[in-house]
Coordinates of C-alpha atoms and ligand atoms in Angstrom, one line a residue:
M1 CA 13.2 8.6 29.1
K2 CA 10.5 6.1 29.6
T3 CA 10.3 4.5 32.9
L4 CA 9.6 0.7 32.3
N5 CA 6.7 -0.4 34.4
L6 CA 7.7 -3.9 35.2
L7 CA 6.6 -5.7 38.4
V8 CA 8.9 -5.0 41.3
V9 CA 9.8 -7.8 43.3
C10 CA 12.7 -7.8 45.6
T11 CA 13.7 -11.6 45.8
M12 CA 15.5 -11.7 42.8
F13 CA 18.1 -14.2 43.9
S14 CA 17.3 -17.5 45.4
T15 CA 18.7 -17.8 48.9
A16 CA 19.0 -21.6 49.0
P17 CA 21.9 -22.4 51.6
L18 CA 24.9 -24.0 49.8
F19 CA 26.4 -26.1 52.5
G20 CA 28.3 -23.5 54.4
Q21 CA 29.8 -22.0 51.1
R22 CA 29.3 -18.4 50.2
Q23 CA 25.9 -18.2 48.5
K24 CA 26.2 -17.8 44.7
P25 CA 23.0 -15.8 43.5
E26 CA 21.0 -17.9 41.1
P27 CA 20.3 -16.1 37.7
L28 CA 17.0 -14.5 37.5
Y29 CA 14.9 -16.3 34.8
D30 CA 11.3 -15.4 35.8
E31 CA 10.1 -12.4 33.5
A32 CA 7.4 -11.6 36.2
Q33 CA 10.3 -11.0 38.8
V34 CA 12.3 -8.6 36.7
P35 CA 12.4 -5.3 38.7
A36 CA 11.4 -2.0 37.3
Y37 CA 14.1 0.1 36.1
T38 CA 14.8 3.3 34.4
L39 CA 17.2 3.8 31.5
P40 CA 19.5 6.6 31.6
A41 CA 18.4 9.0 29.0
L42 CA 19.5 9.0 25.5
L43 CA 18.9 12.5 24.2
I44 CA 19.3 14.6 27.3
T45 CA 22.8 15.7 28.1
E46 CA 24.5 15.5 31.5
K47 CA 23.6 19.1 32.1
G48 CA 20.0 18.5 31.4
K49 CA 19.6 20.0 27.9
A50 CA 17.5 18.1 25.5
V51 CA 19.4 16.8 22.1
K52 CA 17.2 17.8 19.1
D53 CA 19.2 17.4 16.2
V54 CA 22.3 15.4 14.8
T55 CA 24.8 18.1 15.6
Q56 CA 23.9 18.3 19.1
W57 CA 24.0 14.5 19.2
E58 CA 27.6 14.2 17.8
N59 CA 29.1 17.0 19.3
K60 CA 27.7 16.7 22.8
R61 CA 25.8 13.8 23.8
R62 CA 27.3 11.1 21.8
A63 CA 30.7 12.2 23.2
E64 CA 29.6 12.1 26.7
I65 CA 28.2 8.5 26.3
L66 CA 31.4 7.5 24.6
K67 CA 33.5 8.9 27.5
S68 CA 31.4 6.9 30.0
F69 CA 31.9 3.5 28.1
S70 CA 35.4 4.3 27.8
E71 CA 35.9 5.3 31.4
Q72 CA 33.6 3.1 33.3
V73 CA 32.9 0.1 31.1
Y74 CA 35.4 -1.2 28.5
G75 CA 38.2 1.2 29.5
K76 CA 40.0 3.6 27.6
T77 CA 41.6 2.4 24.2
P78 CA 44.9 4.0 23.8
G79 CA 45.0 6.8 21.4
K80 CA 48.7 6.1 20.3
K81 CA 49.0 4.9 16.7
V82 CA 51.1 1.8 16.3
L83 CA 53.1 1.2 13.2
L84 CA 51.7 -1.7 11.2
N85 CA 53.4 -4.2 8.9
F86 CA 51.7 -6.5 6.6
E87 CA 53.5 -9.8 5.8
Q88 CA 51.7 -11.9 3.2
Q89 CA 52.2 -15.6 4.4
S90 CA 50.4 -17.0 1.6
V91 CA 48.0 -16.7 -1.4
D92 CA 46.1 -19.4 -3.1
E93 CA 43.8 -18.0 -6.0
Q94 CA 42.2 -21.6 -6.3
A95 CA 41.3 -22.3 -2.9
L96 CA 38.2 -24.4 -2.0
G97 CA 38.3 -26.1 -5.3
G98 CA 38.6 -22.8 -7.3
K99 CA 35.6 -21.1 -5.4
A100 CA 37.8 -18.8 -3.4
T101 CA 41.1 -16.7 -3.2
R102 CA 42.7 -17.3 0.2
K103 CA 45.0 -14.7 1.7
Q104 CA 46.8 -15.2 5.0
V105 CA 48.4 -12.0 6.1
R106 CA 50.5 -11.7 9.3
I107 CA 50.0 -8.2 10.7
F108 CA 53.0 -7.0 13.1
F109 CA 52.1 -4.2 15.7
G110 CA 55.0 -1.8 16.4
K111 CA 58.5 -1.7 15.1
E112 CA 60.0 -4.6 17.0
K113 CA 57.9 -6.9 15.0
S114 CA 57.3 -8.7 18.5
R115 CA 53.5 -8.9 18.5
H116 CA 51.2 -10.0 15.6
M117 CA 48.0 -11.4 14.8
D118 CA 47.1 -13.6 11.6
L119 CA 44.3 -12.7 9.4
L120 CA 42.5 -15.2 7.1
L121 CA 40.8 -13.9 4.2
Y122 CA 38.7 -15.5 1.7
L123 CA 37.2 -13.7 -1.4
P124 CA 34.9 -15.2 -3.9
N125 CA 36.1 -15.9 -7.3
H126 CA 33.0 -15.8 -9.2
V127 CA 32.5 -12.1 -8.8
T128 CA 35.0 -9.4 -10.0
G129 CA 35.8 -6.1 -8.2
P130 CA 35.9 -5.2 -4.4
V131 CA 33.4 -7.3 -2.6
P132 CA 31.7 -6.7 0.7
V133 CA 33.4 -8.7 3.7
F134 CA 32.1 -10.0 7.1
L135 CA 35.1 -9.6 9.5
G136 CA 34.9 -11.4 12.7
L137 CA 37.3 -12.9 15.5
N138 CA 37.3 -16.6 16.1
F139 CA 37.7 -18.5 19.6
T140 CA 39.8 -21.3 18.5
G141 CA 42.4 -20.5 15.8
N142 CA 41.8 -19.8 12.1
Q143 CA 42.2 -23.4 11.1
T144 CA 39.1 -24.4 13.0
I145 CA 36.8 -22.3 10.8
H146 CA 37.0 -24.6 7.9
A147 CA 38.8 -28.1 7.1
D148 CA 40.8 -26.3 4.2
P149 CA 44.2 -27.6 4.5
G150 CA 45.7 -24.5 3.3
I151 CA 44.9 -22.8 6.3
L152 CA 48.0 -22.2 8.6
I153 CA 47.6 -23.7 11.9
S154 CA 47.8 -21.4 14.8
T155 CA 50.9 -21.8 16.9
R156 CA 49.9 -19.9 20.0
Q157 CA 49.1 -21.4 23.1
T158 CA 45.4 -21.5 23.8
R159 CA 42.9 -22.0 26.7
Y160 CA 41.3 -24.7 24.8
G161 CA 44.5 -26.7 24.9
N162 CA 42.9 -29.8 26.4
D163 CA 40.1 -30.1 24.0
P164 CA 40.1 -32.7 21.3
G165 CA 42.2 -31.4 18.3
Y166 CA 44.6 -29.7 20.7
R167 CA 47.7 -31.2 22.7
D168 CA 49.4 -29.7 25.7
G169 CA 47.9 -26.3 25.1
Y170 CA 48.5 -26.0 21.2
A171 CA 46.5 -26.7 18.1
T172 CA 47.2 -29.9 16.0
E173 CA 46.1 -30.9 12.5
A174 CA 43.2 -32.5 14.1
S175 CA 41.7 -29.0 14.9
R176 CA 40.9 -28.2 11.3
G177 CA 37.4 -27.3 10.8
L178 CA 36.5 -28.2 14.4
R179 CA 34.2 -24.9 14.5
A180 CA 33.0 -25.2 10.9
R181 CA 29.3 -25.2 11.8
R182 CA 30.0 -21.5 13.1
W183 CA 31.5 -20.4 9.6
P184 CA 29.5 -21.4 6.6
V185 CA 32.4 -20.2 4.3
E186 CA 30.9 -21.7 1.1
E187 CA 27.5 -19.8 1.6
I188 CA 29.3 -16.6 2.4
L189 CA 31.2 -16.9 -0.7
S190 CA 28.3 -17.9 -3.0
R191 CA 26.3 -15.0 -2.0
G192 CA 29.4 -12.8 -3.1
Y193 CA 30.8 -11.8 0.1
G194 CA 34.3 -12.3 1.4
L195 CA 35.1 -13.4 5.0
A196 CA 38.0 -12.2 7.2
T197 CA 38.9 -13.7 10.6
V198 CA 41.6 -13.5 13.3
Y199 CA 42.3 -15.6 16.3
Y200 CA 41.0 -13.4 19.1
G201 CA 44.1 -14.9 21.3
D202 CA 46.4 -13.5 19.1
I203 CA 45.5 -10.2 20.4
Q204 CA 44.9 -10.8 24.0
P205 CA 44.7 -14.1 25.9
D206 CA 41.3 -14.7 27.4
Q207 CA 42.6 -15.1 31.0
P208 CA 43.1 -12.9 34.0
G209 CA 46.5 -11.8 34.9
T210 CA 47.6 -12.1 31.2
F211 CA 47.9 -8.4 30.4
N212 CA 51.7 -8.7 29.9
Q213 CA 51.1 -11.1 27.1
G214 CA 48.9 -9.2 24.9
V215 CA 48.7 -5.9 22.9
H216 CA 48.4 -4.0 26.2
Q217 CA 52.3 -4.1 26.5
L218 CA 52.6 -1.8 23.4
F219 CA 51.1 0.8 25.5
F220 CA 52.2 0.3 29.1
K221 CA 54.4 2.9 30.6
R222 CA 57.7 1.9 31.9
G223 CA 57.2 -0.8 34.6
Q224 CA 53.5 -1.0 34.3
E225 CA 52.0 -4.5 34.1
A226 CA 48.3 -4.0 34.2
P227 CA 45.9 -1.5 33.0
A228 CA 44.8 1.4 35.5
E229 CA 41.4 1.4 36.8
D230 CA 39.8 3.4 33.6
E231 CA 42.1 1.6 30.9
W232 CA 41.0 -1.0 28.7
G233 CA 40.6 -4.5 29.4
A234 CA 40.6 -7.5 27.1
I235 CA 37.2 -6.7 25.3
G236 CA 38.9 -3.3 24.5
A237 CA 42.0 -5.2 23.1
W238 CA 39.8 -7.4 21.0
A239 CA 37.9 -4.4 19.6
W240 CA 41.2 -2.8 19.1
G241 CA 42.3 -5.8 17.1
L242 CA 39.3 -5.6 15.0
S243 CA 40.3 -2.1 14.0
R244 CA 43.8 -3.2 13.1
A245 CA 42.2 -5.9 10.7
M246 CA 40.2 -2.9 9.3
D247 CA 43.5 -1.3 8.7
Y248 CA 44.3 -3.9 6.6
L249 CA 41.2 -4.4 4.7
V250 CA 40.8 -0.9 3.7
Q251 CA 44.0 -1.3 1.7
E252 CA 43.3 -4.6 0.2
P253 CA 42.1 -4.3 -3.4
G254 CA 39.6 -7.1 -3.3
V255 CA 37.8 -5.6 -0.5
N256 CA 35.1 -2.8 -0.8
P257 CA 36.4 -0.7 2.3
R258 CA 33.1 0.8 2.6
Q259 CA 31.3 -2.3 3.0
V260 CA 32.9 -4.0 5.8
C261 CA 30.4 -5.7 8.4
V262 CA 31.9 -6.5 11.7
L263 CA 30.4 -9.4 13.8
G264 CA 31.0 -11.2 16.7
H265 CA 29.4 -14.0 18.7
S266 CA 29.1 -13.8 22.7
R267 CA 32.2 -12.1 24.2
L268 CA 33.3 -11.4 20.6
G269 CA 30.0 -9.9 20.0
K270 CA 30.6 -7.5 22.9
A271 CA 34.0 -6.7 21.1
A272 CA 32.3 -6.3 17.7
L273 CA 29.8 -3.6 19.3
W274 CA 32.5 -1.7 21.0
A275 CA 34.7 -1.7 17.8
G276 CA 31.6 -0.5 15.8
A277 CA 31.2 2.1 18.3
Q278 CA 34.5 3.5 18.2
D279 CA 35.4 3.0 14.5
S280 CA 33.0 4.5 12.1
R281 CA 34.6 2.6 9.0
F282 CA 32.7 -0.5 10.0
A283 CA 29.7 -0.2 7.8
V284 CA 27.5 -2.5 9.6
V285 CA 27.6 -4.0 13.1
I286 CA 26.3 -7.3 14.0
S287 CA 26.0 -8.8 17.8
N288 CA 25.3 -12.7 17.9
N289 CA 24.0 -13.5 21.3
S290 CA 26.4 -10.9 22.9
G291 CA 24.3 -10.6 26.2
E292 CA 25.5 -8.9 29.3
G293 CA 28.2 -6.4 28.6
G294 CA 27.1 -6.5 24.9
A295 CA 23.6 -5.9 23.5
A296 CA 21.6 -6.7 26.6
I297 CA 20.0 -4.0 28.9
T298 CA 22.0 -4.5 32.2
R299 CA 19.4 -2.8 34.3
R300 CA 17.1 -5.6 33.4
K301 CA 18.5 -8.1 35.9
F302 CA 17.5 -11.2 33.9
G303 CA 20.3 -13.8 33.4
E304 CA 23.9 -12.7 33.7
T305 CA 24.5 -9.6 35.8
I306 CA 27.5 -7.1 36.1
Q307 CA 28.5 -9.0 39.2
A308 CA 28.4 -12.4 37.6
I309 CA 30.4 -11.2 34.7
N310 CA 33.0 -9.4 36.6
D311 CA 33.5 -12.3 39.2
R312 CA 34.2 -14.8 36.3
F313 CA 35.8 -12.6 33.7
P314 CA 37.6 -9.9 35.8
H315 CA 39.9 -9.2 32.7
W316 CA 37.2 -8.3 30.1
F317 CA 36.0 -4.9 31.3
C318 CA 38.1 -2.0 33.0
G319 CA 38.6 -1.8 36.8
N320 CA 36.1 0.9 37.2
Y321 CA 33.4 -1.5 35.9
K322 CA 33.7 -3.5 39.3
Q323 CA 32.2 -0.5 41.0
Y324 CA 28.7 -1.4 39.6
N325 CA 28.4 -4.9 40.8
N326 CA 24.9 -5.1 41.9
R327 CA 24.4 -1.4 41.6
E328 CA 23.5 -1.4 37.8
D329 CA 21.3 1.7 38.5
Q330 CA 24.3 3.7 39.2
L331 CA 26.1 3.0 35.9
P332 CA 25.9 6.2 34.1
V333 CA 25.1 4.2 30.7
D334 CA 23.0 1.3 29.8
Y335 CA 23.6 -0.8 26.4
H336 CA 21.0 0.8 24.3
Q337 CA 23.5 3.7 24.3
L338 CA 26.3 1.4 23.1
I339 CA 24.1 0.6 20.0
A340 CA 23.2 4.4 19.6
L341 CA 26.9 5.1 19.5
I342 CA 27.0 3.3 16.2
A343 CA 24.1 5.0 14.7
P344 CA 23.5 6.0 11.8
R345 CA 25.3 2.9 10.7
P346 CA 23.1 -0.2 10.6
V347 CA 23.0 -2.7 13.5
Y348 CA 21.9 -6.2 13.6
V349 CA 21.2 -7.9 17.0
A350 CA 20.6 -11.8 17.2
S351 CA 19.4 -14.1 20.1
A352 CA 18.8 -17.6 20.6
V353 CA 15.7 -18.8 22.4
E354 CA 17.7 -21.2 24.9
D355 CA 20.2 -18.6 25.6
R356 CA 18.4 -17.2 28.6
W357 CA 21.8 -16.1 30.2
A358 CA 22.3 -13.7 27.6
D359 CA 18.8 -12.1 28.0
P360 CA 17.2 -12.3 24.4
K361 CA 14.5 -9.7 25.3
G362 CA 17.1 -7.4 26.8
E363 CA 19.0 -7.7 23.6
Y364 CA 16.0 -6.7 21.6
L365 CA 15.3 -4.0 23.9
S366 CA 18.7 -2.3 23.5
L367 CA 18.3 -2.0 19.8
Y368 CA 14.5 -0.8 20.3
H369 CA 15.6 1.9 22.8
A370 CA 18.5 3.0 20.7
G371 CA 15.7 4.0 18.0
P372 CA 15.5 7.6 18.8
V373 CA 19.0 8.2 17.6
F374 CA 18.5 6.6 14.2
R375 CA 15.3 8.7 14.0
L376 CA 17.3 11.9 14.7
Y377 CA 19.2 10.9 11.2
G378 CA 15.8 10.5 9.5
L379 CA 16.1 6.7 9.5
R380 CA 13.6 4.1 10.5
P381 CA 14.3 1.9 13.4
L382 CA 12.6 -0.9 14.7
E383 CA 9.1 0.5 16.1
D384 CA 7.7 -2.4 18.0
P385 CA 8.5 -2.4 21.8
E386 CA 8.0 -6.2 21.8
P387 CA 10.5 -8.5 20.3
P388 CA 9.2 -10.6 17.3
G389 CA 8.2 -14.3 17.6
L390 CA 10.7 -17.2 17.2
E391 CA 12.5 -17.1 13.9
R392 CA 10.5 -14.1 12.5
P393 CA 13.4 -11.8 11.6
V394 CA 12.5 -8.1 11.5
Y395 CA 14.6 -5.5 9.5
T396 CA 14.4 -1.9 8.6
E397 CA 17.3 -0.4 6.6
V398 CA 19.2 0.3 9.6
N399 CA 18.1 -2.2 12.3
G400 CA 17.6 -6.0 12.3
Y401 CA 16.8 -8.7 14.8
H402 CA 15.9 -12.0 15.1
L403 CA 15.4 -14.8 17.9
R404 CA 16.7 -18.2 16.6
N405 CA 15.8 -21.7 17.8
G406 CA 18.2 -23.5 20.0
K407 CA 21.3 -22.6 21.9
H408 CA 24.0 -20.0 22.5
D409 CA 25.8 -20.3 19.1
I410 CA 26.2 -18.7 15.7
L411 CA 24.8 -20.8 13.0
L412 CA 23.8 -20.7 9.3
Y413 CA 20.3 -19.4 10.2
D414 CA 22.2 -16.4 11.7
W415 CA 24.5 -15.9 8.8
S416 CA 21.6 -16.0 6.2
N417 CA 19.9 -13.4 8.1
Y418 CA 23.0 -11.1 8.5
M419 CA 23.6 -11.5 4.7
D420 CA 20.0 -10.7 3.9
F421 CA 20.3 -7.6 6.0
A422 CA 23.5 -6.7 4.3
D423 CA 22.1 -7.2 0.8
R424 CA 19.4 -4.9 1.8
V425 CA 21.8 -2.1 3.4
F426 CA 24.2 -2.4 0.4
G427 CA 21.3 -2.5 -2.2
R428 CA 22.5 -5.7 -3.5
Ligands
GCU501 C1 29.8 -16.6 29.5 C2 29.7 -15.1 29.8 C3 28.9 -14.5 28.8 C4 29.8 -14.6 27.2 C5 30.0 -16.2 27.1 C6 30.7 -16.3 25.8 O1 28.8 -17.4 29.3 O2 29.1 -15.3 31.1 O3 29.0 -13.1 29.1 O4 29.2 -13.7 26.4 O5 30.5 -16.7 28.0 O6 31.6 -15.4 25.3 O7 30.7 -17.4 25.3

């Protein structure tokens, strides 16, 4: 694997005194100060053997990398199958003024029917037959993705509970459509795609110390209250939830089960990548501004670091991941390998220029450095070691990338490119 000869400068963090408080490192945003790093080899096994074909990749090297991500990064996803029950809560074949069929399904986990998540699905009415679908988790409740009065309001307590549209921790009518800018439902439908979403808090609350309140409980041993050091954290749980949503979608007659694109923004982009790496039923995987612990190369110490993410979000990754605080170089993997786990299925990565915390260049480089695995399959990855310019999307049939103007967010511009890419992948 190539060594990247970037300038080595040791003063990565500002040392300005903070009035006697413990000094918090300032993020590194100066490209010239990014220290040199060497990525862990993609196509050399732990025993030092070169991987030359798909069989060696799939049987040996891919398995090694998947194991490292499982045990050292996101934590192991339980293998035990959970019985699912789908309960249709509402169907409206004339939703959105007749443009869509809206289905809402409660997906129960386990026999007790104690835990569930609510899936909202829109299918376009102007096309017949099973359609391709985008599946993504949302941050604030299904009713926030569109003002559609037919969407059932989430009754879960939320961490956004004091924001406008919420009262005392719970969503109110006023929360309808609050995040509509992130979900261009009409545009998605008009292009012949369906859209499925689930509130991520239905799966696991996004707060430290809450593993007794989410799906982890379904797998705990008697008396267990928190995951062991190598067991899954919250991102692992959200990824698991995406696969359970997929269990529903594959049997839904209106959905083409071979054309489900999983996508996510930010922490939910990390979850989408991890879901895509573990579950080959996802046909296309899309990372929107997923940054550190998602698409970004962690050895490139630009923006957020492992220490910064573990300090603020100790529940996202597994316990073992804490060992790599300020020791990125010791991590057996880097995030180009996460993308390589998804190959040969197509992967799209998107960044926003003002989202320096997520390291746009590092997000591009992961995709670029995953290229050799796509090549093993005879596919054409992105060839340019330099990211493209602002709003100049680049695609091949298996990789896509763009750098949007503006901030950390997911907007129509991003979605339009995802749909263009999916059109190309699915030959539409
Ligand atoms: C924080 C965090 C990021 C994460 C983002 C989000 O900024 O540091 O890693 O992607 O939240 O999920 O919005």
